[in-house]
mmCIF file of C-alpha atoms in Angstrom:
data_model
loop_
_atom_site.group_PDB
_atom_site.id
_atom_site.type_symbol
_atom_site.label_atom_id
_atom_site.label_comp_id
_atom_site.label_asym_id
_atom_site.label_seq_id
_atom_site.Cartn_x
_atom_site.Cartn_y
_atom_site.Cartn_z
ATOM 1 C CA MET A 1 136.809 92.656 211.166
ATOM 2 C CA SER A 2 139.787 90.303 210.943
ATOM 3 C CA ASP A 3 140.601 88.484 214.128
ATOM 4 C CA PRO A 4 143.112 90.470 216.231
ATOM 5 C CA PHE A 5 145.963 88.605 217.863
ATOM 6 C CA LYS A 6 145.222 88.125 221.527
ATOM 7 C CA GLN A 7 147.526 87.249 224.385
ATOM 8 C CA ALA A 8 145.779 86.975 227.754
ATOM 9 C CA ASP A 9 146.276 86.191 231.384
ATOM 10 C CA ASP A 10 144.044 87.057 234.294
ATOM 11 C CA THR A 11 144.587 90.762 234.135
ATOM 12 C CA ARG A 12 146.167 91.666 230.778
ATOM 13 C CA LYS A 13 145.195 91.340 227.107
ATOM 14 C CA VAL A 14 147.225 92.440 224.109
ATOM 15 C CA LEU A 15 145.586 92.918 220.705
ATOM 16 C CA THR A 16 146.697 94.037 217.256
ATOM 17 C CA ALA A 17 144.175 95.896 215.065
ATOM 18 C CA GLY A 18 143.679 94.254 211.717
ATOM 19 C CA GLU A 19 143.741 95.843 208.271
ATOM 20 C CA ASP A 20 140.020 96.695 208.416
ATOM 21 C CA ALA A 21 140.142 98.219 211.874
ATOM 22 C CA ALA A 22 138.152 101.433 212.326
ATOM 23 C CA GLY A 23 135.831 103.228 214.664
ATOM 24 C CA ARG A 24 135.951 104.251 218.369
ATOM 25 C CA LEU A 25 138.383 102.521 220.688
ATOM 26 C CA ASP A 26 135.697 101.453 223.245
ATOM 27 C CA ALA A 27 133.430 100.014 220.509
ATOM 28 C CA TRP A 28 136.320 98.254 218.758
ATOM 29 C CA LEU A 29 137.484 96.636 221.991
ATOM 30 C CA ALA A 30 133.979 95.430 222.814
ATOM 31 C CA ASP A 31 133.760 93.808 219.421
ATOM 32 C CA ALA A 32 137.315 92.445 219.433
ATOM 33 C CA LEU A 33 136.816 90.871 222.855
ATOM 34 C CA GLY A 34 133.689 89.099 221.665
ATOM 35 C CA GLY A 35 131.313 90.692 224.124
ATOM 36 C CA GLU A 36 133.307 89.460 227.086
ATOM 37 C CA TYR A 37 133.216 92.988 228.538
ATOM 38 C CA SER A 38 130.481 95.590 228.081
ATOM 39 C CA ARG A 39 131.286 98.761 226.198
ATOM 40 C CA SER A 40 130.445 100.847 229.284
ATOM 41 C CA ARG A 41 132.969 98.890 231.342
ATOM 42 C CA LEU A 42 135.645 99.245 228.660
ATOM 43 C CA LYS A 43 134.912 102.988 228.401
ATOM 44 C CA ALA A 44 135.465 103.309 232.164
ATOM 45 C CA LEU A 45 138.750 101.354 231.885
ATOM 46 C CA ILE A 46 139.964 103.638 229.125
ATOM 47 C CA GLU A 47 139.129 106.740 231.168
ATOM 48 C CA GLN A 48 141.097 105.212 234.002
ATOM 49 C CA SER A 49 144.245 104.903 231.794
ATOM 50 C CA ALA A 50 144.007 101.135 231.744
ATOM 51 C CA VAL A 51 144.410 100.972 227.957
ATOM 52 C CA LEU A 52 147.633 101.599 226.025
ATOM 53 C CA VAL A 53 147.710 102.229 222.288
ATOM 54 C CA ASN A 54 151.167 101.717 220.769
ATOM 55 C CA GLY A 55 152.640 102.003 224.253
ATOM 56 C CA THR A 56 150.892 105.213 225.247
ATOM 57 C CA ALA A 57 148.011 105.493 227.723
ATOM 58 C CA VAL A 58 144.800 106.645 226.073
ATOM 59 C CA THR A 59 141.973 108.182 228.111
ATOM 60 C CA GLU A 60 139.531 109.061 225.270
ATOM 61 C CA PRO A 61 137.041 106.221 224.563
ATOM 62 C CA LYS A 62 136.214 107.882 221.173
ATOM 63 C CA ARG A 63 139.898 107.770 220.059
ATOM 64 C CA LYS A 64 139.933 106.239 216.574
ATOM 65 C CA VAL A 65 141.495 102.778 216.017
ATOM 66 C CA HIS A 66 143.844 102.399 212.991
ATOM 67 C CA PRO A 67 145.110 99.271 211.270
ATOM 68 C CA GLY A 68 148.215 97.949 212.977
ATOM 69 C CA ASP A 69 147.587 99.596 216.351
ATOM 70 C CA ALA A 70 148.992 97.587 219.252
ATOM 71 C CA ILE A 71 146.411 97.774 222.023
ATOM 72 C CA GLU A 72 147.038 96.571 225.553
ATOM 73 C CA ILE A 73 144.356 96.516 228.197
ATOM 74 C CA THR A 74 144.938 95.925 231.871
ATOM 75 C CA LEU A 75 141.941 94.510 233.695
ATOM 76 C CA PRO A 76 141.298 95.077 237.407
ATOM 77 C CA GLU A 77 140.887 92.270 239.837
ATOM 78 C CA PRO A 78 137.269 91.024 239.781
ATOM 79 C CA GLU A 79 134.969 93.086 241.923
ATOM 80 C CA ASP A 80 132.784 91.550 244.576
ATOM 81 C CA PRO A 81 129.371 91.742 242.876
ATOM 82 C CA GLU A 82 127.524 92.035 246.213
ATOM 83 C CA PRO A 83 127.721 95.449 247.847
ATOM 84 C CA LYS A 84 128.599 95.645 251.525
ATOM 85 C CA GLY A 85 127.170 97.897 254.199
ATOM 86 C CA GLU A 86 129.132 101.099 254.887
ATOM 87 C CA ASP A 87 128.714 103.530 257.717
ATOM 88 C CA ILE A 88 127.656 106.467 255.567
ATOM 89 C CA PRO A 89 125.414 109.048 257.396
ATOM 90 C CA LEU A 90 121.761 108.964 256.409
ATOM 91 C CA GLU A 91 119.099 111.614 257.005
ATOM 92 C CA VAL A 92 116.066 109.465 257.634
ATOM 93 C CA LEU A 93 112.634 111.116 257.309
ATOM 94 C CA TYR A 94 110.585 107.995 258.019
ATOM 95 C CA GLU A 95 111.047 104.281 258.493
ATOM 96 C CA ASP A 96 108.883 101.258 259.181
ATOM 97 C CA ASN A 97 108.864 97.511 258.366
ATOM 98 C CA ASP A 98 108.007 98.177 254.708
ATOM 99 C CA LEU A 99 110.004 101.129 253.626
ATOM 100 C CA ILE A 100 112.501 103.840 254.472
ATOM 101 C CA VAL A 101 112.439 107.474 253.311
ATOM 102 C CA VAL A 102 115.760 109.367 253.238
ATOM 103 C CA VAL A 103 117.243 112.594 251.959
ATOM 104 C CA LYS A 104 120.008 111.870 249.487
ATOM 105 C CA PRO A 105 122.749 114.433 249.532
ATOM 106 C CA ALA A 106 124.331 115.792 246.345
ATOM 107 C CA GLY A 107 127.446 113.821 245.427
ATOM 108 C CA LEU A 108 126.105 110.424 246.542
ATOM 109 C CA VAL A 109 125.557 107.824 243.841
ATOM 110 C CA VAL A 110 122.411 105.754 244.340
ATOM 111 C CA HIS A 111 123.658 102.275 243.516
ATOM 112 C CA PRO A 112 126.961 100.547 242.727
ATOM 113 C CA ALA A 113 128.077 100.636 239.071
ATOM 114 C CA ALA A 114 131.221 100.947 237.028
ATOM 115 C CA GLY A 115 133.465 103.583 238.629
ATOM 116 C CA ASN A 116 131.347 103.666 241.839
ATOM 117 C CA TRP A 117 131.434 100.217 243.419
ATOM 118 C CA THR A 118 131.421 101.587 246.959
ATOM 119 C CA GLY A 119 130.290 104.689 248.830
ATOM 120 C CA THR A 120 126.739 104.621 247.441
ATOM 121 C CA LEU A 121 123.302 105.067 248.870
ATOM 122 C CA VAL A 122 122.837 101.285 248.641
ATOM 123 C CA ASN A 123 125.929 100.715 250.807
ATOM 124 C CA ALA A 124 124.532 103.143 253.397
ATOM 125 C CA LEU A 125 121.092 101.471 253.310
ATOM 126 C CA ILE A 126 122.598 98.018 253.763
ATOM 127 C CA HIS A 127 124.481 99.250 256.831
ATOM 128 C CA HIS A 128 121.383 100.947 258.261
ATOM 129 C CA CYS A 129 118.730 98.307 257.397
ATOM 130 C CA GLY A 130 120.792 95.124 257.460
ATOM 131 C CA THR A 131 119.202 92.238 255.555
ATOM 132 C CA SER A 132 115.692 93.737 255.571
ATOM 133 C CA LEU A 133 116.061 95.486 252.200
ATOM 134 C CA SER A 134 114.075 94.027 249.304
ATOM 135 C CA GLY A 135 116.113 91.788 247.062
ATOM 136 C CA ILE A 136 113.780 92.152 244.108
ATOM 137 C CA GLY A 137 115.805 95.057 242.738
ATOM 138 C CA GLY A 138 118.833 92.799 242.143
ATOM 139 C CA VAL A 139 122.092 92.269 243.995
ATOM 140 C CA ARG A 140 123.427 95.749 243.339
ATOM 141 C CA ARG A 141 120.144 97.594 243.736
ATOM 142 C CA PRO A 142 118.446 96.163 246.859
ATOM 143 C CA GLY A 143 115.361 98.196 247.772
ATOM 144 C CA ILE A 144 115.812 100.744 245.017
ATOM 145 C CA VAL A 145 112.573 101.683 243.224
ATOM 146 C CA HIS A 146 113.639 105.034 241.733
ATOM 147 C CA ARG A 147 116.783 107.092 241.497
ATOM 148 C CA LEU A 148 118.258 110.604 241.483
ATOM 149 C CA ASP A 149 121.375 111.736 239.601
ATOM 150 C CA LYS A 150 124.572 111.725 241.657
ATOM 151 C CA GLU A 151 124.644 115.542 241.916
ATOM 152 C CA THR A 152 120.904 115.939 242.546
ATOM 153 C CA SER A 153 119.791 116.099 246.194
ATOM 154 C CA GLY A 154 116.421 115.193 247.650
ATOM 155 C CA VAL A 155 113.839 112.763 248.977
ATOM 156 C CA MET A 156 113.983 109.064 248.065
ATOM 157 C CA VAL A 157 112.097 105.994 249.191
ATOM 158 C CA ALA A 158 113.491 102.435 249.346
ATOM 159 C CA ALA A 159 111.589 99.189 249.850
ATOM 160 C CA LYS A 160 112.349 96.810 252.765
ATOM 161 C CA ASN A 161 110.512 93.764 251.453
ATOM 162 C CA ASP A 162 109.509 92.397 248.058
ATOM 163 C CA ALA A 163 105.820 93.177 248.402
ATOM 164 C CA ALA A 164 106.568 96.851 249.176
ATOM 165 C CA HIS A 165 109.071 96.915 246.264
ATOM 166 C CA ARG A 166 106.451 95.689 243.792
ATOM 167 C CA HIS A 167 103.858 98.151 245.059
ATOM 168 C CA LEU A 168 106.164 101.194 245.031
ATOM 169 C CA SER A 169 107.685 100.230 241.642
ATOM 170 C CA ALA A 170 104.223 100.075 240.119
ATOM 171 C CA GLN A 171 103.488 103.610 241.413
ATOM 172 C CA PHE A 172 106.668 104.998 239.909
ATOM 173 C CA ALA A 173 106.003 103.201 236.606
ATOM 174 C CA ASP A 174 102.528 104.736 236.502
ATOM 175 C CA HIS A 175 104.064 108.237 237.184
ATOM 176 C CA GLY A 176 100.985 109.267 239.202
ATOM 177 C CA ARG A 177 98.587 109.053 236.292
ATOM 178 C CA SER A 178 96.134 106.875 238.214
ATOM 179 C CA GLY A 179 97.424 107.132 241.787
ATOM 180 C CA PRO A 180 98.712 109.637 244.340
ATOM 181 C CA LEU A 181 102.414 109.513 243.364
ATOM 182 C CA GLU A 182 103.877 113.003 243.002
ATOM 183 C CA ARG A 183 107.460 114.193 242.649
ATOM 184 C CA ALA A 184 108.393 117.839 242.841
ATOM 185 C CA TYR A 185 111.771 119.490 242.288
ATOM 186 C CA GLN A 186 113.320 122.901 242.836
ATOM 187 C CA ALA A 187 115.496 124.061 239.981
ATOM 188 C CA VAL A 188 117.472 127.332 239.793
ATOM 189 C CA VAL A 189 117.700 128.302 236.092
ATOM 190 C CA TRP A 190 119.245 131.009 234.060
ATOM 191 C CA GLY A 191 116.795 133.660 232.939
ATOM 192 C CA ARG A 192 113.013 133.251 233.144
ATOM 193 C CA PRO A 193 110.672 131.195 230.951
ATOM 194 C CA LYS A 194 108.316 133.466 228.969
ATOM 195 C CA GLN A 195 105.400 131.627 230.432
ATOM 196 C CA LEU A 196 105.488 131.582 234.205
ATOM 197 C CA ARG A 197 103.685 128.249 234.275
ATOM 198 C CA GLY A 198 103.694 125.623 231.508
ATOM 199 C CA THR A 199 104.315 122.096 230.309
ATOM 200 C CA ILE A 200 107.299 120.856 228.345
ATOM 201 C CA ASP A 201 106.290 117.845 226.186
ATOM 202 C CA ALA A 202 109.431 116.802 224.309
ATOM 203 C CA ALA A 203 110.607 113.240 223.789
ATOM 204 C CA LEU A 204 114.129 112.379 224.952
ATOM 205 C CA GLY A 205 116.740 109.928 223.720
ATOM 206 C CA ARG A 206 120.475 109.237 223.888
ATOM 207 C CA ALA A 207 122.838 111.971 222.780
ATOM 208 C CA GLY A 208 125.919 110.118 221.643
ATOM 209 C CA ASP A 209 126.928 108.372 224.866
ATOM 210 C CA ARG A 210 125.474 106.140 227.549
ATOM 211 C CA THR A 211 124.228 108.815 229.913
ATOM 212 C CA LYS A 212 123.753 112.144 228.099
ATOM 213 C CA ARG A 213 120.238 112.848 226.715
ATOM 214 C CA ALA A 214 118.745 115.192 224.085
ATOM 215 C CA VAL A 215 115.336 116.136 222.766
ATOM 216 C CA LYS A 216 114.490 113.846 219.880
ATOM 217 C CA ARG A 217 111.813 113.723 217.192
ATOM 218 C CA GLU A 218 108.975 111.389 218.229
ATOM 219 C CA GLU A 219 109.642 109.149 215.273
ATOM 220 C CA SER A 220 113.305 108.576 216.314
ATOM 221 C CA GLU A 221 113.986 104.969 217.250
ATOM 222 C CA ASP A 222 115.155 105.743 220.769
ATOM 223 C CA ALA A 223 112.726 108.580 221.475
ATOM 224 C CA ARG A 224 110.858 108.220 224.781
ATOM 225 C CA GLU A 225 107.893 110.308 225.926
ATOM 226 C CA ALA A 226 108.955 112.963 228.471
ATOM 227 C CA ILE A 227 106.624 115.534 230.078
ATOM 228 C CA THR A 228 107.617 118.130 232.681
ATOM 229 C CA HIS A 229 105.215 120.628 234.327
ATOM 230 C CA TYR A 230 106.914 123.802 235.674
ATOM 231 C CA GLU A 231 106.060 126.958 237.539
ATOM 232 C CA VAL A 232 108.292 130.005 238.201
ATOM 233 C CA VAL A 233 108.116 130.730 241.956
ATOM 234 C CA GLU A 234 110.876 133.320 242.347
ATOM 235 C CA ARG A 235 112.659 135.728 240.060
ATOM 236 C CA TYR A 236 116.063 137.307 240.627
ATOM 237 C CA GLY A 237 117.539 140.439 239.114
ATOM 238 C CA GLU A 238 114.298 141.424 237.360
ATOM 239 C CA LYS A 239 114.539 144.096 234.657
ATOM 240 C CA PRO A 240 112.042 146.661 233.395
ATOM 241 C CA ASP A 241 111.276 144.461 230.349
ATOM 242 C CA ALA A 242 110.126 141.659 232.722
ATOM 243 C CA THR A 243 113.177 139.510 231.995
ATOM 244 C CA CYS A 244 115.440 138.513 234.826
ATOM 245 C CA LEU A 245 118.865 137.011 235.390
ATOM 246 C CA ALA A 246 117.749 133.802 237.121
ATOM 247 C CA SER A 247 114.643 132.094 238.513
ATOM 248 C CA LEU A 248 113.616 129.427 240.981
ATOM 249 C CA VAL A 249 111.339 126.961 239.198
ATOM 250 C CA GLU A 250 109.321 124.162 240.685
ATOM 251 C CA CYS A 251 108.975 121.140 238.407
ATOM 252 C CA GLU A 252 106.666 118.119 238.566
ATOM 253 C CA LEU A 253 107.377 115.024 236.512
ATOM 254 C CA GLU A 254 104.703 113.204 234.490
ATOM 255 C CA THR A 255 107.422 110.862 233.237
ATOM 256 C CA GLY A 256 110.786 109.861 234.731
ATOM 257 C CA ARG A 257 113.468 109.977 232.001
ATOM 258 C CA THR A 258 117.225 110.298 232.685
ATOM 259 C CA HIS A 259 118.160 113.991 233.128
ATOM 260 C CA GLN A 260 114.613 114.997 232.167
ATOM 261 C CA ILE A 261 114.366 118.333 233.992
ATOM 262 C CA ARG A 262 117.894 119.337 233.081
ATOM 263 C CA VAL A 263 117.379 118.631 229.347
ATOM 264 C CA HIS A 264 113.884 120.107 229.199
ATOM 265 C CA MET A 265 114.831 123.379 230.883
ATOM 266 C CA ALA A 266 117.885 123.728 228.587
ATOM 267 C CA HIS A 267 115.614 122.919 225.635
ATOM 268 C CA ILE A 268 113.426 126.026 226.321
ATOM 269 C CA GLY A 269 116.557 128.157 226.767
ATOM 270 C CA HIS A 270 116.841 128.150 230.573
ATOM 271 C CA PRO A 271 119.414 125.536 231.724
ATOM 272 C CA LEU A 272 120.090 124.911 235.359
ATOM 273 C CA ILE A 273 122.775 126.967 237.049
ATOM 274 C CA GLY A 274 125.866 124.826 237.591
ATOM 275 C CA ASP A 275 124.853 122.128 235.102
ATOM 276 C CA PRO A 276 128.128 120.934 233.468
ATOM 277 C CA GLU A 277 126.352 118.905 230.774
ATOM 278 C CA TYR A 278 123.480 121.078 229.563
ATOM 279 C CA GLY A 279 124.311 124.561 230.863
ATOM 280 C CA ALA A 280 128.022 124.990 230.084
ATOM 281 C CA ALA A 281 127.291 127.559 227.324
ATOM 282 C CA PHE A 282 125.579 129.822 229.873
ATOM 283 C CA LYS A 283 128.525 129.829 232.298
ATOM 284 C CA THR A 284 129.628 133.366 231.277
ATOM 285 C CA LYS A 285 126.212 134.738 232.276
ATOM 286 C CA ALA A 286 127.606 134.826 235.822
ATOM 287 C CA ASN A 287 129.533 137.905 234.745
ATOM 288 C CA LEU A 288 126.163 139.819 234.671
ATOM 289 C CA LEU A 289 125.565 139.150 238.350
ATOM 290 C CA PRO A 290 126.625 141.359 241.267
ATOM 291 C CA GLU A 291 129.884 140.435 242.871
ATOM 292 C CA ARG A 292 128.473 138.414 245.783
ATOM 293 C CA ALA A 293 126.063 136.414 243.623
ATOM 294 C CA ARG A 294 128.703 135.927 240.933
ATOM 295 C CA ALA A 295 131.128 134.421 243.455
ATOM 296 C CA VAL A 296 128.512 131.996 244.778
ATOM 297 C CA VAL A 297 127.405 130.931 241.283
ATOM 298 C CA ASN A 298 130.992 130.404 240.133
ATOM 299 C CA SER A 299 131.635 128.144 243.116
ATOM 300 C CA PHE A 300 128.447 126.095 242.584
ATOM 301 C CA HIS A 301 129.800 122.985 240.848
ATOM 302 C CA ARG A 302 126.658 120.859 240.355
ATOM 303 C CA GLN A 303 123.292 121.254 238.709
ATOM 304 C CA ALA A 304 121.066 123.371 240.967
ATOM 305 C CA LEU A 305 118.398 120.719 241.368
ATOM 306 C CA HIS A 306 116.705 119.389 244.512
ATOM 307 C CA ALA A 307 113.904 116.832 244.782
ATOM 308 C CA PHE A 308 112.139 118.589 247.607
ATOM 309 C CA MET A 309 108.848 116.640 247.704
ATOM 310 C CA LEU A 310 107.817 112.992 247.281
ATOM 311 C CA GLN A 311 104.262 111.673 247.757
ATOM 312 C CA PHE A 312 103.160 108.041 247.398
ATOM 313 C CA GLU A 313 100.693 105.488 248.728
ATOM 314 C CA HIS A 314 102.006 103.291 251.543
ATOM 315 C CA PRO A 315 102.148 99.719 250.156
ATOM 316 C CA THR A 316 100.537 98.113 253.245
ATOM 317 C CA THR A 317 98.261 100.700 254.887
ATOM 318 C CA GLY A 318 97.161 102.531 251.692
ATOM 319 C CA GLU A 319 97.839 105.870 253.459
ATOM 320 C CA VAL A 320 98.989 108.717 251.159
ATOM 321 C CA MET A 321 102.306 109.840 252.584
ATOM 322 C CA ARG A 322 103.986 113.116 251.695
ATOM 323 C CA PHE A 323 107.564 114.093 252.534
ATOM 324 C CA GLU A 324 109.490 117.280 251.990
ATOM 325 C CA ALA A 325 113.169 118.088 252.379
ATOM 326 C CA HIS A 326 114.531 121.580 252.886
ATOM 327 C CA ALA A 327 117.115 122.848 250.450
ATOM 328 C CA PRO A 328 120.635 121.679 251.287
ATOM 329 C CA ASP A 329 123.223 124.206 252.467
ATOM 330 C CA ASP A 330 124.852 124.815 249.125
ATOM 331 C CA LEU A 331 121.527 125.409 247.360
ATOM 332 C CA GLU A 332 120.263 127.633 250.225
ATOM 333 C CA THR A 333 123.497 129.720 249.944
ATOM 334 C CA LEU A 334 122.871 130.143 246.229
ATOM 335 C CA LEU A 335 119.227 131.200 246.787
ATOM 336 C CA VAL A 336 120.218 133.718 249.498
ATOM 337 C CA ALA A 337 122.807 135.297 247.220
ATOM 338 C CA LEU A 338 120.332 135.555 244.313
ATOM 339 C CA ARG A 339 117.528 136.887 246.511
ATOM 340 C CA ALA A 340 119.845 139.674 247.632
ATOM 341 C CA MET A 341 119.776 141.049 244.100
ATOM 342 C CA ASN A 342 116.130 142.006 244.360
#
């Protein structure tokens, strides 16, 4: 790629695409700026209308770059890399000198990152625990040994010192294969798997962007082993042919890949109700539901997934500790409406 002309100050850069310019805007910018900014950060800036192409704001990171394009990017003031404590309510299930167990609500991001520098679980933990959180997870992830998606609710544990962090992290890395770690989730899915109990063993990898995942062939370069065990525990709107409109499924993870349950359930034809990424094609199935259930489903704007149980070995005492969290109000309302169909 020929060198683009650059004019820069602290917050603004202007570039002109050369004769050989091509490809996505976010990727081109990352290359043109010499790695000064990550592609994920540039993507976020584009989505925030901070990039103009030929004088017009562009919000699609995949927008193609053409020779001669005049591209102007406005950079925000530098962020403070160290998160601050914020008085965000926490539901604490257990706490001692080594760790804290909380129930993360849906809608709360676990740790600061592009687009979510404040208002995260980490900010809440810093406010609650002060300086006692383990620093081994890094400046932006103090105490964090595992995570849940923003819109997934449920039980989480955080470490309050480095020894506890190492011990807990090792348990999560082992996925319970040689220890007592267990993670169980409730998922409300469309339809009903043919087998009421089974295992989904399907490798996962990236699906075109930084966060989305898809089932991949094992020989694919980015394929990672992913195993989910599931059991159907409730069925809603059951028909004479043994099919049903929706089901409550309990899932246990043998691995911990990004979006694992969501992708695996969609892979076998039963995506989670409310899942905007992997269940959008099933949205019209709500029309098959009775009026009350249809209204609740249509107003449920997140994946119906709740991490209801977490079990692990205490890093100091060796005691096996098990914690459960009841379904949050929105999920309970969904379950009540679906149960009324039976």
